């Protein structure tokens, strides 16, 4: 599968000034900017920026950023699921994961996250993918936002809907370990029916495993 990437960009005014949302960016393009030190939701900022530079070099990897003139203040990543994750079981070339989305606290309420997703989907090649996002409440900034788990979940669902991702059922043990966790999914218009069927099997691996055992397969 050829992973075609087409650059798109928007800019708009916020209380902090003009913000630009653009991508996908190459590692070389990313390296021209400063990575804000408050982008630490997943690891220290310097280490996270290294991870983004690596993802940008993957054939399927996509990095969309929100930036000021010279500083990245938010980003979203897309790449194939980690080989150790359930979602890589069938090595589906047309399955990519929204791996991380983050912005610095001062830009909350400025539609940065939803616009990162909207710009992501401006690239028509995204219609060739099944896009997933695994949402676990223990990754959410409940302390920083002062939101309850369920209010955070509502905001997260609204944000993901801006990119066309909607909740989908699964029997993944980590996701079903808490009712606030969820699998978010967007199936592109050009995804083949065979891939959709394979993804449905992937969502319910345990069910299909037991079915195969009953049928002696």
Coordinates of N, CA and C in Angstrom, one line a residue, residues 71-175:
X71 N 7.0 27.9 17.4 CA 6.9 26.9 18.5 C 5.7 26.0 18.3
X72 N 6.0 24.7 18.4 CA 4.9 23.7 18.4 C 4.2 23.7 19.7
X73 N 2.9 24.0 19.7 CA 2.2 24.0 21.0 C 1.1 22.9 21.1
X74 N 1.0 22.1 20.0 CA 0.1 20.9 20.0 C 0.4 20.0 18.8
X75 N -0.1 18.8 18.9 CA 0.2 17.9 17.8 C -0.8 16.7 17.9
X76 N -0.9 16.0 16.8 CA -1.5 14.7 16.7 C -0.7 13.8 15.9
X77 N -0.6 12.5 16.3 CA 0.2 11.5 15.5 C -0.7 10.4 15.0
X78 N -0.3 9.9 13.8 CA -0.9 8.7 13.2 C 0.1 7.7 12.8
X79 N 0.0 6.5 13.1 CA 0.9 5.4 12.6 C 0.3 4.1 12.8
X80 N 0.9 3.0 12.3 CA 0.4 1.7 12.5 C 0.5 1.3 13.9
X81 N -0.4 0.5 14.4 CA -0.4 0.1 15.8 C 0.9 -0.6 16.2
X82 N 1.3 -0.4 17.4 CA 2.6 -1.0 17.9 C 2.5 -2.6 17.7
X83 N 3.6 -3.2 17.3 CA 3.6 -4.6 17.1 C 3.2 -5.5 18.3
X84 N 3.3 -4.9 19.5 CA 3.0 -5.6 20.7 C 1.5 -5.5 21.0
X85 N 0.8 -4.6 20.3 CA -0.6 -4.4 20.6 C -1.5 -5.3 19.9
X86 N -2.7 -5.6 20.4 CA -3.7 -6.4 19.8 C -4.0 -5.9 18.4
X87 N -4.0 -4.6 18.2 CA -4.5 -4.0 16.9 C -3.5 -4.3 15.7
X88 N -2.4 -4.8 16.0 CA -1.4 -5.2 14.9 C -1.5 -6.7 14.6
X89 N -2.4 -7.4 15.2 CA -2.5 -8.8 15.0 C -2.5 -9.3 13.5
X90 N -3.3 -8.6 12.7 CA -3.4 -9.0 11.3 C -2.5 -8.2 10.3
X91 N -1.7 -7.3 10.9 CA -0.8 -6.5 10.1 C -1.5 -5.8 9.0
X92 N -2.6 -5.2 9.3 CA -3.4 -4.5 8.3 C -2.7 -3.2 7.8
X93 N -2.4 -3.2 6.5 CA -1.7 -2.0 6.0 C -2.6 -0.8 6.0
X94 N -3.9 -1.0 6.0 CA -4.9 0.2 5.9 C -5.5 0.5 7.3
X95 N -4.8 0.0 8.3 CA -5.3 0.3 9.7 C -4.2 1.2 10.3
X96 N -4.5 2.4 10.7 CA -3.6 3.3 11.5 C -4.3 3.8 12.7
X97 N -3.4 4.1 13.7 CA -3.9 4.5 15.0 C -3.6 6.0 15.3
X98 N -4.5 6.7 15.8 CA -4.3 8.0 16.3 C -3.6 7.8 17.6
X99 N -2.2 7.9 17.6 CA -1.5 7.4 18.8 C -1.4 8.4 19.9
X100 N -1.4 9.7 19.6 CA -1.3 10.7 20.7 C -1.9 12.1 20.1
X101 N -2.5 12.8 21.0 CA -2.9 14.1 20.7 C -2.7 14.9 22.0
X102 N -2.1 16.1 21.9 CA -1.7 16.9 23.0 C -1.6 18.3 22.7
X103 N -1.9 19.2 23.6 CA -1.6 20.7 23.5 C -1.2 21.2 24.8
X104 N -0.6 22.4 24.8 CA -0.2 23.0 26.1 C -1.5 23.6 26.8
X105 N -1.5 23.6 28.1 CA -2.7 24.1 28.8 C -3.3 25.4 28.4
X106 N -2.4 26.4 28.1 CA -2.9 27.7 27.8 C -3.7 27.8 26.5
X107 N -3.7 26.7 25.7 CA -4.5 26.7 24.5 C -5.8 25.9 24.6
X108 N -6.0 25.4 25.8 CA -7.3 24.7 25.9 C -8.5 25.6 25.8
X109 N -9.5 25.1 25.2 CA -10.7 26.0 24.9 C -10.6 26.8 23.6
X110 N -9.5 26.6 22.9 CA -9.2 27.3 21.6 C -9.4 26.5 20.4
X111 N -10.1 25.3 20.5 CA -10.4 24.4 19.4 C -9.2 23.8 18.8
X112 N -8.1 23.8 19.5 CA -6.9 23.2 18.9 C -7.0 21.8 18.6
X113 N -7.5 21.0 19.5 CA -7.6 19.5 19.3 C -8.5 19.2 18.2
X114 N -9.7 19.8 18.2 CA -10.7 19.5 17.1 C -10.1 19.9 15.7
X115 N -9.4 21.1 15.7 CA -8.8 21.5 14.4 C -7.7 20.7 14.0
X116 N -6.9 20.1 14.9 CA -5.9 19.2 14.5 C -6.5 18.0 13.8
X117 N -7.6 17.5 14.3 CA -8.3 16.4 13.6 C -8.9 16.8 12.3
X118 N -9.5 18.0 12.3 CA -10.1 18.4 11.0 C -9.0 18.6 9.9
X119 N -7.9 19.2 10.2 CA -6.8 19.3 9.2 C -6.3 17.9 8.8
X120 N -6.2 17.0 9.8 CA -5.8 15.6 9.4 C -6.7 15.0 8.3
X121 N -8.0 15.2 8.5 CA -8.9 14.6 7.5 C -9.1 15.4 6.2
X122 N -8.4 16.6 6.1 CA -8.5 17.3 4.8 C -7.8 16.5 3.7
X123 N -6.8 15.7 4.1 CA -6.1 14.8 3.2 C -7.0 13.7 2.7
X124 N -7.4 13.7 1.5 CA -8.4 12.7 1.0 C -7.9 11.3 1.0
X125 N -6.5 11.1 1.2 CA -6.0 9.8 1.3 C -6.4 9.1 2.6
X126 N -6.8 9.9 3.5 CA -7.3 9.3 4.8 C -8.5 8.4 4.6
X127 N -9.2 8.6 3.5 CA -10.4 7.8 3.2 C -10.0 6.4 2.9
X128 N -8.7 6.1 2.7 CA -8.2 4.7 2.4 C -7.9 3.9 3.7
X129 N -8.1 4.6 4.9 CA -7.7 4.0 6.1 C -8.9 3.7 7.1
X130 N -8.7 2.7 7.9 CA -9.5 2.5 9.1 C -8.6 3.2 10.2
X131 N -9.1 4.2 10.9 CA -8.4 4.9 11.9 C -9.0 4.6 13.2
X132 N -8.1 4.3 14.2 CA -8.6 4.0 15.5 C -7.9 4.8 16.5
X133 N -8.6 5.0 17.7 CA -7.9 5.6 18.8 C -8.4 4.9 20.1
X134 N -7.5 4.4 20.9 CA -7.8 3.7 22.1 C -7.8 4.7 23.3
X135 N -8.9 4.9 23.9 CA -9.0 5.9 24.9 C -9.1 5.2 26.3
X136 N -8.1 5.5 27.2 CA -8.1 5.0 28.5 C -8.2 6.1 29.5
X137 N -9.0 6.1 30.5 CA -9.2 7.2 31.4 C -8.0 7.5 32.2
X138 N -7.1 6.6 32.4 CA -5.9 6.8 33.2 C -4.9 7.7 32.4
X139 N -5.1 7.9 31.1 CA -4.3 8.8 30.3 C -4.8 10.2 30.3
X140 N -6.0 10.4 30.8 CA -6.7 11.7 30.7 C -6.2 12.7 31.8
X141 N -6.1 13.9 31.5 CA -5.6 14.9 32.5 C -6.8 15.4 33.3
X142 N -7.3 14.5 34.2 CA -8.4 14.8 35.0 C -8.0 15.9 36.1
X143 N -6.8 15.8 36.6 CA -6.4 16.8 37.6 C -6.2 18.2 37.0
X144 N -5.6 18.2 35.8 CA -5.3 19.5 35.2 C -6.6 20.2 34.7
X145 N -7.6 19.4 34.3 CA -8.8 20.0 33.7 C -9.9 20.2 34.8
X146 N -9.7 19.5 35.9 CA -10.7 19.5 37.0 C -12.1 18.9 36.6
X147 N -12.0 18.0 35.6 CA -13.3 17.4 35.1 C -13.4 16.0 35.7
X148 N -14.7 15.6 35.8 CA -15.0 14.2 36.2 C -14.6 13.3 35.0
X149 N -14.5 12.0 35.3 CA -14.2 11.1 34.2 C -15.3 11.2 33.1
X150 N -16.6 11.3 33.5 CA -17.6 11.3 32.5 C -17.7 12.6 31.7
X151 N -17.4 13.7 32.4 CA -17.4 14.9 31.6 C -16.2 15.0 30.7
X152 N -15.1 14.4 31.1 CA -14.0 14.4 30.2 C -14.3 13.5 29.0
X153 N -14.9 12.4 29.3 CA -15.3 11.5 28.2 C -16.2 12.2 27.2
X154 N -17.2 13.0 27.7 CA -18.0 13.7 26.7 C -17.3 14.6 25.9
X155 N -16.3 15.4 26.5 CA -15.5 16.3 25.7 C -14.6 15.6 24.7
X156 N -14.1 14.5 25.2 CA -13.2 13.7 24.3 C -14.0 13.2 23.1
X157 N -15.2 12.7 23.3 CA -16.0 12.2 22.2 C -16.4 13.3 21.2
X158 N -16.7 14.5 21.7 CA -17.0 15.6 20.8 C -15.8 16.0 20.0
X159 N -14.6 16.0 20.7 CA -13.4 16.3 19.9 C -13.1 15.3 18.8
X160 N -13.2 14.0 19.2 CA -12.9 13.0 18.2 C -13.9 13.0 17.0
X161 N -15.2 13.4 17.3 CA -16.2 13.5 16.3 C -15.8 14.5 15.2
X162 N -15.0 15.5 15.6 CA -14.6 16.5 14.7 C -13.7 15.9 13.5
X163 N -13.1 14.7 13.9 CA -12.4 14.0 12.8 C -13.1 12.8 12.3
X164 N -14.3 12.7 12.7 CA -15.1 11.5 12.2 C -15.0 10.3 13.0
X165 N -14.3 10.3 14.1 CA -14.1 9.1 14.9 C -15.2 8.9 15.9
X166 N -15.8 7.8 16.0 CA -17.0 7.5 16.8 C -16.7 6.3 17.7
X167 N -17.4 6.1 18.8 CA -17.2 5.0 19.7 C -17.6 3.7 19.0
X168 N -16.9 2.6 19.2 CA -17.2 1.3 18.6 C -17.0 0.2 19.6
X169 N -17.9 -0.8 19.7 CA -17.7 -1.9 20.7 C -16.5 -2.7 20.4
X170 N -16.0 -3.3 21.4 CA -14.8 -4.3 21.3 C -14.8 -5.1 22.6
X171 N -14.1 -6.3 22.5 CA -13.9 -7.1 23.7 C -12.5 -7.0 24.2
X172 N -11.7 -5.9 23.7 CA -10.4 -5.7 24.2 C -10.4 -5.6 25.7
X173 N -9.6 -6.4 26.4 CA -9.6 -6.5 27.9 C -9.3 -5.1 28.5
X174 N -8.3 -4.4 28.0 CA -8.0 -3.1 28.6 C -9.1 -2.1 28.5
X175 N -9.8 -2.1 27.3 CA -10.8 -1.1 27.1 C -12.0 -1.5 28.0

